PDB file of C-alpha atoms in Angstrom:
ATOM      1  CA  UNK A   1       1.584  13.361  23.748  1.00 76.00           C
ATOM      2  CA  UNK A   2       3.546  12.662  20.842  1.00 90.00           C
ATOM      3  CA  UNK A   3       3.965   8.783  20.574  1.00 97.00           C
ATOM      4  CA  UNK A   4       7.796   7.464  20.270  1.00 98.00           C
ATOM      5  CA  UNK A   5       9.319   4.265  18.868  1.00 98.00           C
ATOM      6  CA  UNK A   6      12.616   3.001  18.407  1.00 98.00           C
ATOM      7  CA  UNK A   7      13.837   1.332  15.220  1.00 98.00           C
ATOM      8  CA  UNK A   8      16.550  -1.306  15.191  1.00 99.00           C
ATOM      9  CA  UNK A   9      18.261  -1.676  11.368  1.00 98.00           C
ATOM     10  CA  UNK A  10      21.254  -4.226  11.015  1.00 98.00           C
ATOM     11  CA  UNK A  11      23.126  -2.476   8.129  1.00 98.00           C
ATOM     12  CA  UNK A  12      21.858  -1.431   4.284  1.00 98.00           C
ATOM     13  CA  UNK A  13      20.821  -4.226   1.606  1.00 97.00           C
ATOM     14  CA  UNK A  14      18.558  -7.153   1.818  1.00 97.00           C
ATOM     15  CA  UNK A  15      21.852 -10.018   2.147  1.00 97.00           C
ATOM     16  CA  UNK A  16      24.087  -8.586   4.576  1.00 97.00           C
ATOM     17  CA  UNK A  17      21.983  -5.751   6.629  1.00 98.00           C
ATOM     18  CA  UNK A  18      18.539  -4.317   6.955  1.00 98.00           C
ATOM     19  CA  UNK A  19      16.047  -4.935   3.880  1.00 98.00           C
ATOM     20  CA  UNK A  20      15.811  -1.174   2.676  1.00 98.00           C
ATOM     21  CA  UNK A  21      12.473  -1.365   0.938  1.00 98.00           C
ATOM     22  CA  UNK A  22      11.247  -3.046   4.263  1.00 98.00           C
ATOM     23  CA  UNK A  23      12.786  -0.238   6.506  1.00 98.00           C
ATOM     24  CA  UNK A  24      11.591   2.228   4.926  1.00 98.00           C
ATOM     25  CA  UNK A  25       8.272   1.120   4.685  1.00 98.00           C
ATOM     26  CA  UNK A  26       8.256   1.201   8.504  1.00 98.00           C
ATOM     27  CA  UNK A  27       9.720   4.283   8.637  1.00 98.00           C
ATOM     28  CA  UNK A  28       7.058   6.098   6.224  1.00 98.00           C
ATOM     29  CA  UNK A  29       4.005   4.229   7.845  1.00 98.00           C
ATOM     30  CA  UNK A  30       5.533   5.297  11.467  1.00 98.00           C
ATOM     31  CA  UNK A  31       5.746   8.892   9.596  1.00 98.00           C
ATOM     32  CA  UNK A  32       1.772   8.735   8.270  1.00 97.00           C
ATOM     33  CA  UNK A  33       0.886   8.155  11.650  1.00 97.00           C
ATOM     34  CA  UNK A  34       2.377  10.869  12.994  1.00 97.00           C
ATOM     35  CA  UNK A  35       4.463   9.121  15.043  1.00 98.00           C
ATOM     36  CA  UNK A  36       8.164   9.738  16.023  1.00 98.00           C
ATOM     37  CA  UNK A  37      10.838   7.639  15.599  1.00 98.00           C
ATOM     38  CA  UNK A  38      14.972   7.359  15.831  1.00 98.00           C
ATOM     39  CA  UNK A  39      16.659   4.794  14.308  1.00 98.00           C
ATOM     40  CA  UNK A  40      19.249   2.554  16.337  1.00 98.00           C
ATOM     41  CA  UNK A  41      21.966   0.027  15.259  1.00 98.00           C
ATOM     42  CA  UNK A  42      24.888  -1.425  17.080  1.00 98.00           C
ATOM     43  CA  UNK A  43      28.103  -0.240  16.339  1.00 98.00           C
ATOM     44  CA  UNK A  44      29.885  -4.175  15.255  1.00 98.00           C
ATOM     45  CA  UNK A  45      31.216  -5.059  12.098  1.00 98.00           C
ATOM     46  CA  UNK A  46      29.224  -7.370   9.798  1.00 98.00           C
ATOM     47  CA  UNK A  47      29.450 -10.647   9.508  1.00 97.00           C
ATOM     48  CA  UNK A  48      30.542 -10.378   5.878  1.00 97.00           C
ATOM     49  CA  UNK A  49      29.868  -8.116   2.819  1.00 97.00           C
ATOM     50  CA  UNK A  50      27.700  -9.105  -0.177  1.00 98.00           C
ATOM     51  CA  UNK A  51      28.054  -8.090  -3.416  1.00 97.00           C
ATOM     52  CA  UNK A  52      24.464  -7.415  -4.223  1.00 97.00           C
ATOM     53  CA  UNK A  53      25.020  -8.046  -8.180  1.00 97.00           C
ATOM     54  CA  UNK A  54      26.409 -11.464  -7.698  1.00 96.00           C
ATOM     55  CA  UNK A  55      24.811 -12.596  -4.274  1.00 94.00           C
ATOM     56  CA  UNK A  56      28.446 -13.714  -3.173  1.00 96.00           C
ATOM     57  CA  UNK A  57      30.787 -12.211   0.229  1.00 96.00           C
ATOM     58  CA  UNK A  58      33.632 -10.154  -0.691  1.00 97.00           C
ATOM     59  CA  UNK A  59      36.717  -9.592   1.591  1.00 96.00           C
ATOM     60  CA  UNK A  60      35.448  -5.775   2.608  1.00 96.00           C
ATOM     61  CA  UNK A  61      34.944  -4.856   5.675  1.00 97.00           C
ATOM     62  CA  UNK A  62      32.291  -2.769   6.980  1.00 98.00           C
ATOM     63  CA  UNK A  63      30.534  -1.435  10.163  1.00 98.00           C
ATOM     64  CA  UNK A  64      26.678  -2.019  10.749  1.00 98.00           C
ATOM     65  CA  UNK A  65      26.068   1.461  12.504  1.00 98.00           C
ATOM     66  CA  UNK A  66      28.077   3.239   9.731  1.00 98.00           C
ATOM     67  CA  UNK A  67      25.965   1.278   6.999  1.00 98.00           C
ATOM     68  CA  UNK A  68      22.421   1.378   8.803  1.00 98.00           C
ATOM     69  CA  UNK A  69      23.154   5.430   8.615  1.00 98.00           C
ATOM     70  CA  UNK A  70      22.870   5.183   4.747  1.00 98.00           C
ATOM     71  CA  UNK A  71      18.914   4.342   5.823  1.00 98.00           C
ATOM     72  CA  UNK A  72      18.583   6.720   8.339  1.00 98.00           C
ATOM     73  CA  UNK A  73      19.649   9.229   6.563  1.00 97.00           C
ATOM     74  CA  UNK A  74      22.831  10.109   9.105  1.00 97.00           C
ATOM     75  CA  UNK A  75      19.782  10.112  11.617  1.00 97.00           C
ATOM     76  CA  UNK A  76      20.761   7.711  14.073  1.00 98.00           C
ATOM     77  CA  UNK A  77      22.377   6.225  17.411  1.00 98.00           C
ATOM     78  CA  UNK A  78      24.262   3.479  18.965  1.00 98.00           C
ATOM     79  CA  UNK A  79      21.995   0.737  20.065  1.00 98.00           C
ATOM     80  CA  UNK A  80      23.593   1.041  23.116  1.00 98.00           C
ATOM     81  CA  UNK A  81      22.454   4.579  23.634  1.00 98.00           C
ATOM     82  CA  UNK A  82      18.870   3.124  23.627  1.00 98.00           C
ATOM     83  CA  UNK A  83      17.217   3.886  27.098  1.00 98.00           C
ATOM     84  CA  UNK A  84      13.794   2.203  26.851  1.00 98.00           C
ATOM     85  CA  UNK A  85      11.701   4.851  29.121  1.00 97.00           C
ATOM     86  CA  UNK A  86      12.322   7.232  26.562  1.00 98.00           C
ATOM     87  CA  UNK A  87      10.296   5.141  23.904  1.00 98.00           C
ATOM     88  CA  UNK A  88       6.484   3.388  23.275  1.00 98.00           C
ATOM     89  CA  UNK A  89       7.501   0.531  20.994  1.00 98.00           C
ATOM     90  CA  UNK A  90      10.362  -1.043  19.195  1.00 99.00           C
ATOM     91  CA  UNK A  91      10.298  -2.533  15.405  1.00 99.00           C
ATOM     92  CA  UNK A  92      13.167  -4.406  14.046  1.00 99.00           C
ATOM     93  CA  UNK A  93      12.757  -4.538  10.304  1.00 98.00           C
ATOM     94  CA  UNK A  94      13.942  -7.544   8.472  1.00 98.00           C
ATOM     95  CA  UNK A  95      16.933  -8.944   6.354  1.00 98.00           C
ATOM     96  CA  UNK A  96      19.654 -11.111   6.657  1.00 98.00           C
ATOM     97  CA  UNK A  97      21.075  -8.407   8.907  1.00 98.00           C
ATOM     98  CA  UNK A  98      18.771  -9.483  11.310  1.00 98.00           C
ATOM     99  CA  UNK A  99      19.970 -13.292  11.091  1.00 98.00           C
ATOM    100  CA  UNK A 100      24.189 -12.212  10.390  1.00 98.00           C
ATOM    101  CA  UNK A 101      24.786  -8.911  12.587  1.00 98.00           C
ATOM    102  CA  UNK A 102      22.048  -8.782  15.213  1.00 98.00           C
ATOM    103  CA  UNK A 103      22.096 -12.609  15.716  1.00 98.00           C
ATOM    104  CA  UNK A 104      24.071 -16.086  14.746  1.00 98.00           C
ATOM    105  CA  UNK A 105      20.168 -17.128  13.060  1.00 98.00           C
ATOM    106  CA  UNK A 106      21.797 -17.681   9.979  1.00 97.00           C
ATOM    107  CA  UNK A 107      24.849 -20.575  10.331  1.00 97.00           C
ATOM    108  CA  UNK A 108      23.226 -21.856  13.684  1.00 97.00           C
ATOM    109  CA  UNK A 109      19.261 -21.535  12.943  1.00 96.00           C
ATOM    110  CA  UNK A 110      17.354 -22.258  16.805  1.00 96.00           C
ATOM    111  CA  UNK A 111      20.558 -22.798  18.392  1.00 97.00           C
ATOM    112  CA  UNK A 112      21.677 -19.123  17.504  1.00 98.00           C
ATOM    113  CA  UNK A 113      22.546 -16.790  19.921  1.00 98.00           C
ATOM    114  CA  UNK A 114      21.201 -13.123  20.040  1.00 98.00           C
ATOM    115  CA  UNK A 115      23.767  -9.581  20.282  1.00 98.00           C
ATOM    116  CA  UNK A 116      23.463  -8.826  23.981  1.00 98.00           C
ATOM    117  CA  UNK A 117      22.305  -5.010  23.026  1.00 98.00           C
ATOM    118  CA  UNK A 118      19.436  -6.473  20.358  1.00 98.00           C
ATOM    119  CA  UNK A 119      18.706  -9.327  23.422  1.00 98.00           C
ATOM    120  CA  UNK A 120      18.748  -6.899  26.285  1.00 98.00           C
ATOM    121  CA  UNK A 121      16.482  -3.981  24.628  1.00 98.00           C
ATOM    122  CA  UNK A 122      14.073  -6.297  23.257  1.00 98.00           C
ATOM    123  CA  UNK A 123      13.802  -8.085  26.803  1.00 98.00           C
ATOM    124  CA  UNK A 124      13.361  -4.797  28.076  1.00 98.00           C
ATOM    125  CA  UNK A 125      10.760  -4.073  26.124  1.00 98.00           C
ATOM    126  CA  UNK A 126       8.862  -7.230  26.913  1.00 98.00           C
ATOM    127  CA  UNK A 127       9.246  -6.662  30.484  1.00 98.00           C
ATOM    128  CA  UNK A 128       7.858  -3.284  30.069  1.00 98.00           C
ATOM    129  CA  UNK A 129       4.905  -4.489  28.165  1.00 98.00           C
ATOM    130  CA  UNK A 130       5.807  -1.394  25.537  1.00 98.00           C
ATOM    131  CA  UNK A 131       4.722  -3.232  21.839  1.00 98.00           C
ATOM    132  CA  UNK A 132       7.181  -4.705  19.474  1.00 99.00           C
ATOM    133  CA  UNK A 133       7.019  -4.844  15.613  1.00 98.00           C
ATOM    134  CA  UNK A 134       9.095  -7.889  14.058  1.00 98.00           C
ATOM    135  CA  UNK A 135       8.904  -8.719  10.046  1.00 98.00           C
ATOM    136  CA  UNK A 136      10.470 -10.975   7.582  1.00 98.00           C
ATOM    137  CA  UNK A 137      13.263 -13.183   9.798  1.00 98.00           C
ATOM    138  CA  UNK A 138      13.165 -10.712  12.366  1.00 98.00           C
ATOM    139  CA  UNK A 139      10.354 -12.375  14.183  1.00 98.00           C
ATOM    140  CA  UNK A 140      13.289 -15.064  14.870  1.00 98.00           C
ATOM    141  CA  UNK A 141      14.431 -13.331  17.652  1.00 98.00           C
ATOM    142  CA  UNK A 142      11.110 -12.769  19.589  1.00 98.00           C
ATOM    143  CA  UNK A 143      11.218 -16.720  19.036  1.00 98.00           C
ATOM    144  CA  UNK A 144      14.524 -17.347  20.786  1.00 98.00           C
ATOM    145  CA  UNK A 145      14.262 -14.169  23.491  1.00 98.00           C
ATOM    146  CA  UNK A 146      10.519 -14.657  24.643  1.00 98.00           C
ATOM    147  CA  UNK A 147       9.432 -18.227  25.894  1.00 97.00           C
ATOM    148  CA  UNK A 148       6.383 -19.345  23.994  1.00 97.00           C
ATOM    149  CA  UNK A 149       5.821 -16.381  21.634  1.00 98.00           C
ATOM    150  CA  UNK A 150       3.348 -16.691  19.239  1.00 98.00           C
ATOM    151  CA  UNK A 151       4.926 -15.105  15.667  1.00 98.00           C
ATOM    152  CA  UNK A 152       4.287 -15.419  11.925  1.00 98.00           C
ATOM    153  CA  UNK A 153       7.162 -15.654   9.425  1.00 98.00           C
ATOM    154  CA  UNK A 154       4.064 -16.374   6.443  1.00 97.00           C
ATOM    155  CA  UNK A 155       3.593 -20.215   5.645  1.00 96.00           C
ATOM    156  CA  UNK A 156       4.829 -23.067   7.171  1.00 95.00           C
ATOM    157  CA  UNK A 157       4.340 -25.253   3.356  1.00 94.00           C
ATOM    158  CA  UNK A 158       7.494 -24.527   1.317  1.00 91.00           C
ATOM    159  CA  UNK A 159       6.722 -23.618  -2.623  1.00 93.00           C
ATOM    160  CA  UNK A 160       7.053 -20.767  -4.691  1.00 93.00           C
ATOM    161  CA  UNK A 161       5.256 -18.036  -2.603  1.00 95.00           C
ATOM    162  CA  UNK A 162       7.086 -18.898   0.590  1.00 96.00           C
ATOM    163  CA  UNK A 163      10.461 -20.405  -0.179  1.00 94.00           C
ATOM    164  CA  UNK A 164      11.492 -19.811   3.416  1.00 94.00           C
ATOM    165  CA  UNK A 165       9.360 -21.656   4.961  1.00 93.00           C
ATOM    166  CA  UNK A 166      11.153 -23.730   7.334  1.00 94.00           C
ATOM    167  CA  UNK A 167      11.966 -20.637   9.158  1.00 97.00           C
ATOM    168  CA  UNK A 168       8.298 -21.965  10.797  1.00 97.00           C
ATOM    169  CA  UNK A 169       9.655 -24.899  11.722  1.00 96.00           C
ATOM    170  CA  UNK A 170      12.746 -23.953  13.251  1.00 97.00           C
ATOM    171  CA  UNK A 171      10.598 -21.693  15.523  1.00 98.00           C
ATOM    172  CA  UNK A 172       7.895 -24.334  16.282  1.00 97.00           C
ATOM    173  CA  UNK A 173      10.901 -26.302  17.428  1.00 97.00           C
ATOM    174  CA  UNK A 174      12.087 -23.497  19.757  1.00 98.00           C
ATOM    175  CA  UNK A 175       8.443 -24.037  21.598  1.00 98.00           C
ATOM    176  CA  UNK A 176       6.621 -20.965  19.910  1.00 98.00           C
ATOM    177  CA  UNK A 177       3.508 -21.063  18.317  1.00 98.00           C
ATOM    178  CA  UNK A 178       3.782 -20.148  14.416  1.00 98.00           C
ATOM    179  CA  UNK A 179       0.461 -18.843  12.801  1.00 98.00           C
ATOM    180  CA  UNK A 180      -0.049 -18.676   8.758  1.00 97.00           C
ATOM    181  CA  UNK A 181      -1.184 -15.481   7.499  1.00 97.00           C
ATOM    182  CA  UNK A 182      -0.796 -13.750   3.949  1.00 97.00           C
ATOM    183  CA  UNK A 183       1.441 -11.289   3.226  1.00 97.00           C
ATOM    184  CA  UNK A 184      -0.669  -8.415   3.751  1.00 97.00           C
ATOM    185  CA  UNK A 185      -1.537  -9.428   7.299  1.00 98.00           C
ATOM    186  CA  UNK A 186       0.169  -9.056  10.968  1.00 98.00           C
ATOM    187  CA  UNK A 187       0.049 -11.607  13.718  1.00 98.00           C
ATOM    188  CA  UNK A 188      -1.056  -9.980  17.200  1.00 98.00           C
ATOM    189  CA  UNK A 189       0.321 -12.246  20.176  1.00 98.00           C
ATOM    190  CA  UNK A 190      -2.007 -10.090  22.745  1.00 98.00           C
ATOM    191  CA  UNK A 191      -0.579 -11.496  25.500  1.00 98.00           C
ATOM    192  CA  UNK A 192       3.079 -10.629  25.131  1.00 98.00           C
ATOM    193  CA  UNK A 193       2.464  -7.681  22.502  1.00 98.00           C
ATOM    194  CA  UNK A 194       4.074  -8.582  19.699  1.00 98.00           C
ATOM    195  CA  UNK A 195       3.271  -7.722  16.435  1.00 98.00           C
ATOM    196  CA  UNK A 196       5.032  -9.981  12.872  1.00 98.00           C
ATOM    197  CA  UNK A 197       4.179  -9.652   9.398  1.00 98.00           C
ATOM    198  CA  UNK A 198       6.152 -11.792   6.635  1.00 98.00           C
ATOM    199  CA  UNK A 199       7.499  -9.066   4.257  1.00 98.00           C
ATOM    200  CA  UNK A 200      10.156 -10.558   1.640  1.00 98.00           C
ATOM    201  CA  UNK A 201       9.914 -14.040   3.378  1.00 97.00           C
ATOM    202  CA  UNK A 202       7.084 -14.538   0.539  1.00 97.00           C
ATOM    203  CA  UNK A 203       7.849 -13.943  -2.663  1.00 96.00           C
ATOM    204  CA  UNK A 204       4.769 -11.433  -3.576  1.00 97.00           C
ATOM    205  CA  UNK A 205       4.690  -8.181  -5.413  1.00 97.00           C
ATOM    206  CA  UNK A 206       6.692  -5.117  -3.574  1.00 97.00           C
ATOM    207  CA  UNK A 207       2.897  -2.860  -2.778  1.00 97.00           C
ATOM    208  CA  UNK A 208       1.399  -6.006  -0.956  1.00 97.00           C
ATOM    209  CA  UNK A 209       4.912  -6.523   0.989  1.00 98.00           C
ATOM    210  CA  UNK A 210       4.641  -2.515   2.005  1.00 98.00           C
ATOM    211  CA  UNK A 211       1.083  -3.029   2.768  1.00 98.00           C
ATOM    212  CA  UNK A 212       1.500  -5.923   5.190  1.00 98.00           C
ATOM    213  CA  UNK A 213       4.437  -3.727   6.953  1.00 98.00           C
ATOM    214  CA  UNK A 214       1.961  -1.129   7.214  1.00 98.00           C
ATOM    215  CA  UNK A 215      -0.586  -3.511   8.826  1.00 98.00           C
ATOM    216  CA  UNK A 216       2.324  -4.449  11.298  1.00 98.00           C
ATOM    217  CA  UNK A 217       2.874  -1.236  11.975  1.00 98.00           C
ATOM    218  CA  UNK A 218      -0.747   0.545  12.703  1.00 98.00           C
ATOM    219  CA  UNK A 219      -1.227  -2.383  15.106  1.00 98.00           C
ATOM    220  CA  UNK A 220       2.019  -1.335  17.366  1.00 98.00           C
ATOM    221  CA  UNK A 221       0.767   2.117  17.096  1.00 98.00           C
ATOM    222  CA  UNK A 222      -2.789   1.107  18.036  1.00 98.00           C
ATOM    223  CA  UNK A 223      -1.213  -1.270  20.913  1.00 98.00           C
ATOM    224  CA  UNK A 224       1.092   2.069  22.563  1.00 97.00           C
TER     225      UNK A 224
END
């Protein structure tokens, strides 16, 4: 039988959504593998708008369904629509989507809370024992959701390379286990199936970033 996962974006553009270069690296690896997929969002406005020329929010308004769309291609569903029987896996690509739409990560760090759809589908998941793909700060929410978790955001040593770095430190504070690995590598926590890779959290060329999202991405498949 045809394997199935779902994929969670969080809008379009890398500081206020879903990190396109990221998602669609998913999507094309999930595509190589001959795997299907349908793309999910929930249907909430943003937190804010960025203008991607200047890094800075602008007053516009906009809806993270309507803008996740632009990656899907049209292709896609309310998160809410999501029935978890129906799929093998779940990814969640990264962005600051991930830490703005889909959870309060970024103005409240640990103490964040999650979007009940994003908390309630990737607890569903868990309890299922179906695999789930996290990368860049989506790993975050596997932190907060799943007691314990073992994840990798990259390096826990700030510097060039990894100038997000205290991401690991915010989730070793929230009782998970954070383990280093390059950017071209995935973390498997075996015993709760979860699968992270860094991404754009390190500051490395864009094929190594797509490889390590590929790595993520044949170990969910392998893991169905």
């Amino acid at each position: 039988m045809t394997k199935k996962v779902a994929v969670i974006l969080s809008g379009c553009g890398v500081y206020d959504g879903s990190e396109i270069h990221e998602s669609s690296a998913v999507l094309v690896h999930l595509s190589r593998a001959g795997v299907q997929y349908d793309s999910f969002a929930p249907n909430v406005d943003q937190m804010h708008v960025v203008d991607h020329t200047k890094g800075q929010p602008t007053e516009e308004k906009r809806n993270v369904l309507a803008e996740s769309a632009r990656i899907a291609r049209g292709n896609i569903r309310d998160l809410n629509d999501l029935r978890v029987r129906e799929y093998d896996a779940l990814i969640i690509p990264g962005g600051f989507g991930v830490a703005k739409n889909l959870s309060t990560w970024a103005v409240q760090g640990k103490d964040c809370s999650v979007l009940k759809a994003v908390e309630d589908t990737i607890k569903a998941f868990h309890a299922a024992k179906k695999p789930i793909g996290l990368c860049c700060i989506s790993p975050v929410l596997a932190a907060k959701l799943i007691p314990g978790c073992e994840v990798t955001v990259g390096c826990d040593t700030e510097c060039e390379k990894w100038p997000y770095a205290g991401t690991a430190g915010a989730i070793k504070q929230l009782g998970c286990t954070h383990v280093n690995k390059q950017v071209n590598e995935a973390h498997v926590d075996t015993k709760n199936k979860l699968v992270t890779t860094c991404a754009f959290m390190s500051n490395s060329p864009l094929h190594e970033i797509y490889d390590g999202v590929g790595e993520m991405v044949k170990v969910v498949v392998k893991l169905i």
